[in-house]
Each structure stands twice: as C-alpha cells, then as structure tokens.
Amino acid sequence: RDDGIYACARVARKYGVPVIADGGIKNTGCIIKALSIGASCVMMGAFLAGVDESPGEYFFQNGIRLKHYRANNSAAAIADLNRAMRNASLVSSDKEQRGGNFSPGSPSKSKLMYDPASPNRRTRSGSLDLQQSRAVPVTSGVSGSVVDKGPLNRYFPYICQSIRHGLQDMGTKSLSLVWERLFNGQL
C-alpha cells in the first residue's frame, strides 16, 4: 500500500491533485507514515470509530467498553441497505395494492428493486446491456468492535501532537518540507 501512495503522489503532484490514503490506519504512526510518503490527507474510519461522536452502540466485553463499528460499504452495511430496500419495496407495493396515495415521485417496487431486463438496461440496439445487468455490490471496509476513546475534543489533540512528534523525528517542521524532501530525493 505504501508503494501505491508514493507512486500516486508523484504523479498527482505534477497535476496539483491531492492524494488520500484510505484504510489500515491503526495508530498515529500509520498517519505520519502515510503523510510522509506523499498522502495529502488520511481517512481514519476505524481509527476514529471509538470516539463518542461516531455512530455505534457501546457494550462491555471482559470489562472493556467497546463500540460496534461498521464501515459504510462493508458487507454488513450493504446487507442492511438491501434489507431496507426490500422492506421499502414491500411497504410501497402493499400501499399501491390498497390504493394508497402516491405522488409521481414516490418510491415504488419497480424503482427500488433491481431489474436487469428494464428498458434502461438495454443498449440502443435493444439488446440487454450485460455489463450493467451483472452489477454486483463491491464491499470495502470492515465491521467490528473498537475500544471506546471518549470525546473527540479530548482525543484530537493527542493525534495532532503525535503528528508533530513524527515530523520532529524526521527533522522537519511541516508536511510541505517533508514532501519537498521526499520528491527531491532527500528523504
């Protein structure tokens, strides 16, 4: 992953495009590592999932307060979305059968359920567009449990100070200097 961030950052730098390091941030050392190899910013989903402001239910296990964590595109999230879409489809279908009042923009079974043979899945010649009809949700991210980290306003200064220490360990004062040295071959 680190080679990928560095390679992307070298190309992106030529065009003024920022690079986002996503996934695998376990501690503040991972943050400084990603930033020092060219990432402009870092996604910290699981890393920040334990703060009070993040969604999730708290529970205790072996005397430790934990929080359930679920990435937005994890298998669990996609399963919940599919379940919600099926339920919404059944509810709207039931209301339509009972003569419910629906405006033209209301969700209906045909709009919520995936229909590979629908007219919008056909090419200009009328043949079925197989690439679209085989659409399969791709999962990314994980579900699990993380240790309670308390409120973000108490945790964030620790993250910032850790990044400062990482820069100090590299003998520099800013990310701009790190990136300049990185791309000049001095780092």
XYZ file of C-alpha atoms in Angstrom:
187
model
C 0.000 0.000 0.000
C 2.808 2.410 0.801
C 4.347 1.997 -2.649
C 0.944 2.804 -4.168
C 0.552 6.000 -2.165
C 4.046 7.133 -3.117
C 3.581 6.310 -6.820
C 0.219 8.092 -6.943
C 1.592 11.093 -5.047
C 4.466 11.505 -7.519
C 2.055 11.635 -10.465
C -0.611 13.664 -8.650
C 1.957 16.285 -7.595
C 2.621 17.123 -11.273
C -1.065 18.000 -11.715
C -1.725 19.581 -8.330
C -4.099 16.776 -7.289
C -4.268 15.743 -3.612
C -3.841 12.087 -2.633
C -5.987 10.447 0.037
C -4.580 7.468 1.961
C -7.508 5.212 2.788
C -7.595 2.166 5.011
C -5.388 0.449 7.529
C -4.794 3.354 9.906
C -4.281 1.622 13.244
C -2.343 4.254 15.172
C -0.786 7.695 14.833
C 2.389 6.154 13.415
C 0.355 4.984 10.399
C -0.893 8.549 9.907
C 2.570 10.110 9.847
C 3.856 7.304 7.623
C 1.086 7.889 5.049
C 1.599 11.655 5.128
C 5.380 11.345 4.851
C 5.196 9.222 1.694
C 3.037 11.762 -0.117
C -0.575 11.495 1.074
C -2.276 14.876 1.422
C -4.763 13.523 3.940
C -5.716 10.268 5.618
C -9.075 8.538 6.003
C -9.447 7.381 9.597
C -12.747 5.496 9.762
C -11.920 2.698 12.202
C -9.311 4.851 13.937
C -11.963 7.413 14.947
C -14.870 4.974 15.285
C -14.368 4.721 19.045
C -14.980 8.411 19.792
C -18.289 9.454 21.321
C -19.372 11.396 18.229
C -19.136 8.349 15.915
C -22.260 6.253 15.373
C -22.496 2.854 17.033
C -23.692 1.059 20.127
C -21.473 0.708 23.194
C -21.117 -2.609 25.019
C -18.809 -4.200 27.576
C -16.630 -7.241 26.960
C -14.193 -8.564 29.567
C -14.528 -5.301 31.481
C -13.591 -3.119 28.479
C -16.025 -0.627 26.961
C -16.268 -1.224 23.213
C -18.296 0.208 20.370
C -19.703 -1.582 17.336
C -18.196 -0.207 14.146
C -19.399 -0.684 10.595
C -17.786 0.867 7.515
C -20.280 2.438 5.088
C -19.507 -0.025 2.315
C -18.848 -3.137 4.408
C -20.698 -6.387 3.800
C -22.895 -5.682 6.863
C -23.802 -2.194 5.584
C -24.693 -3.497 2.118
C -26.810 -6.274 3.670
C -28.659 -3.671 5.786
C -29.213 -1.488 2.711
C -30.587 -4.423 0.689
C -32.865 -5.371 3.606
C -34.120 -1.776 3.875
C -34.746 -1.612 0.124
C -36.701 -4.892 0.205
C -38.767 -3.657 3.160
C -39.431 -0.298 1.461
C -40.402 -2.149 -1.696
C -42.829 -4.389 0.175
C -44.365 -1.424 2.013
C -44.825 0.640 -1.163
C -46.168 -2.373 -3.075
C -48.675 -3.061 -0.269
C -49.835 0.598 -0.239
C -50.232 0.584 -4.028
C -52.402 -2.540 -3.816
C -54.580 -0.883 -1.148
C -54.955 2.230 -3.267
C -52.577 4.394 -1.258
C -51.940 7.968 -2.337
C -48.651 8.135 -4.181
C -47.242 11.111 -5.948
C -45.318 10.542 -9.193
C -42.011 10.873 -7.299
C -42.892 8.267 -4.643
C -40.773 5.150 -4.404
C -42.330 2.071 -5.928
C -41.319 -1.550 -6.300
C -40.010 -1.059 -9.825
C -37.802 1.845 -8.744
C -36.323 0.186 -5.656
C -35.750 -3.359 -6.841
C -33.012 -4.153 -9.334
C -34.496 -5.290 -12.658
C -31.824 -6.309 -15.192
C -34.349 -6.505 -18.030
C -35.735 -2.993 -17.540
C -35.647 -0.681 -20.583
C -32.891 1.470 -19.053
C -30.674 -1.649 -19.020
C -30.815 -2.035 -22.801
C -28.448 -0.685 -25.437
C -29.562 1.436 -28.413
C -29.994 -1.720 -30.489
C -32.354 -3.103 -27.842
C -30.066 -5.876 -26.610
C -29.556 -6.349 -22.898
C -26.508 -4.497 -21.551
C -24.823 -7.407 -19.789
C -22.240 -5.262 -18.046
C -24.954 -3.330 -16.201
C -27.195 -6.340 -15.650
C -24.433 -8.189 -13.787
C -23.860 -5.357 -11.338
C -22.721 -6.775 -8.024
C -22.125 -4.626 -4.957
C -18.434 -4.496 -4.093
C -17.693 -4.352 -0.409
C -14.896 -2.383 1.157
C -14.178 -1.689 4.767
C -14.869 -3.876 7.735
C -17.295 -4.293 10.581
C -16.166 -4.983 14.088
C -15.602 -3.510 17.502
C -13.272 -0.757 18.653
C -12.195 0.416 22.085
C -14.005 3.462 23.480
C -11.804 6.554 23.026
C -14.031 9.150 24.672
C -14.965 12.515 23.177
C -13.171 13.713 20.044
C -12.180 17.037 21.636
C -10.002 15.098 24.126
C -8.611 12.652 21.541
C -7.820 15.073 18.708
C -5.005 16.991 20.491
C -3.259 13.641 21.070
C -3.409 12.923 17.302
C -2.047 16.386 16.422
C 0.797 16.123 18.927
C 1.710 12.680 17.606
C 1.963 14.088 14.073
C 4.187 16.922 15.352
C 6.419 14.369 17.073
C 6.630 12.352 13.859
C 7.712 15.425 11.921
C 10.251 16.248 14.633
C 11.665 12.711 14.430
C 12.198 13.288 10.688
C 13.955 16.576 11.397
C 11.364 18.822 9.799
C 8.702 21.279 10.900
C 5.970 20.898 8.286
C 4.448 18.498 5.808
C 5.393 20.884 2.990
C 9.066 20.405 3.855
C 8.599 16.636 4.139
C 7.026 16.468 0.686
C 9.696 18.749 -0.808
C 12.439 16.493 0.578
C 10.549 13.359 -0.452
C 10.169 14.365 -4.080
C 13.724 15.810 -4.280
C 15.149 12.502 -3.065
C 16.447 13.923 0.240
C 14.145 11.923 2.487
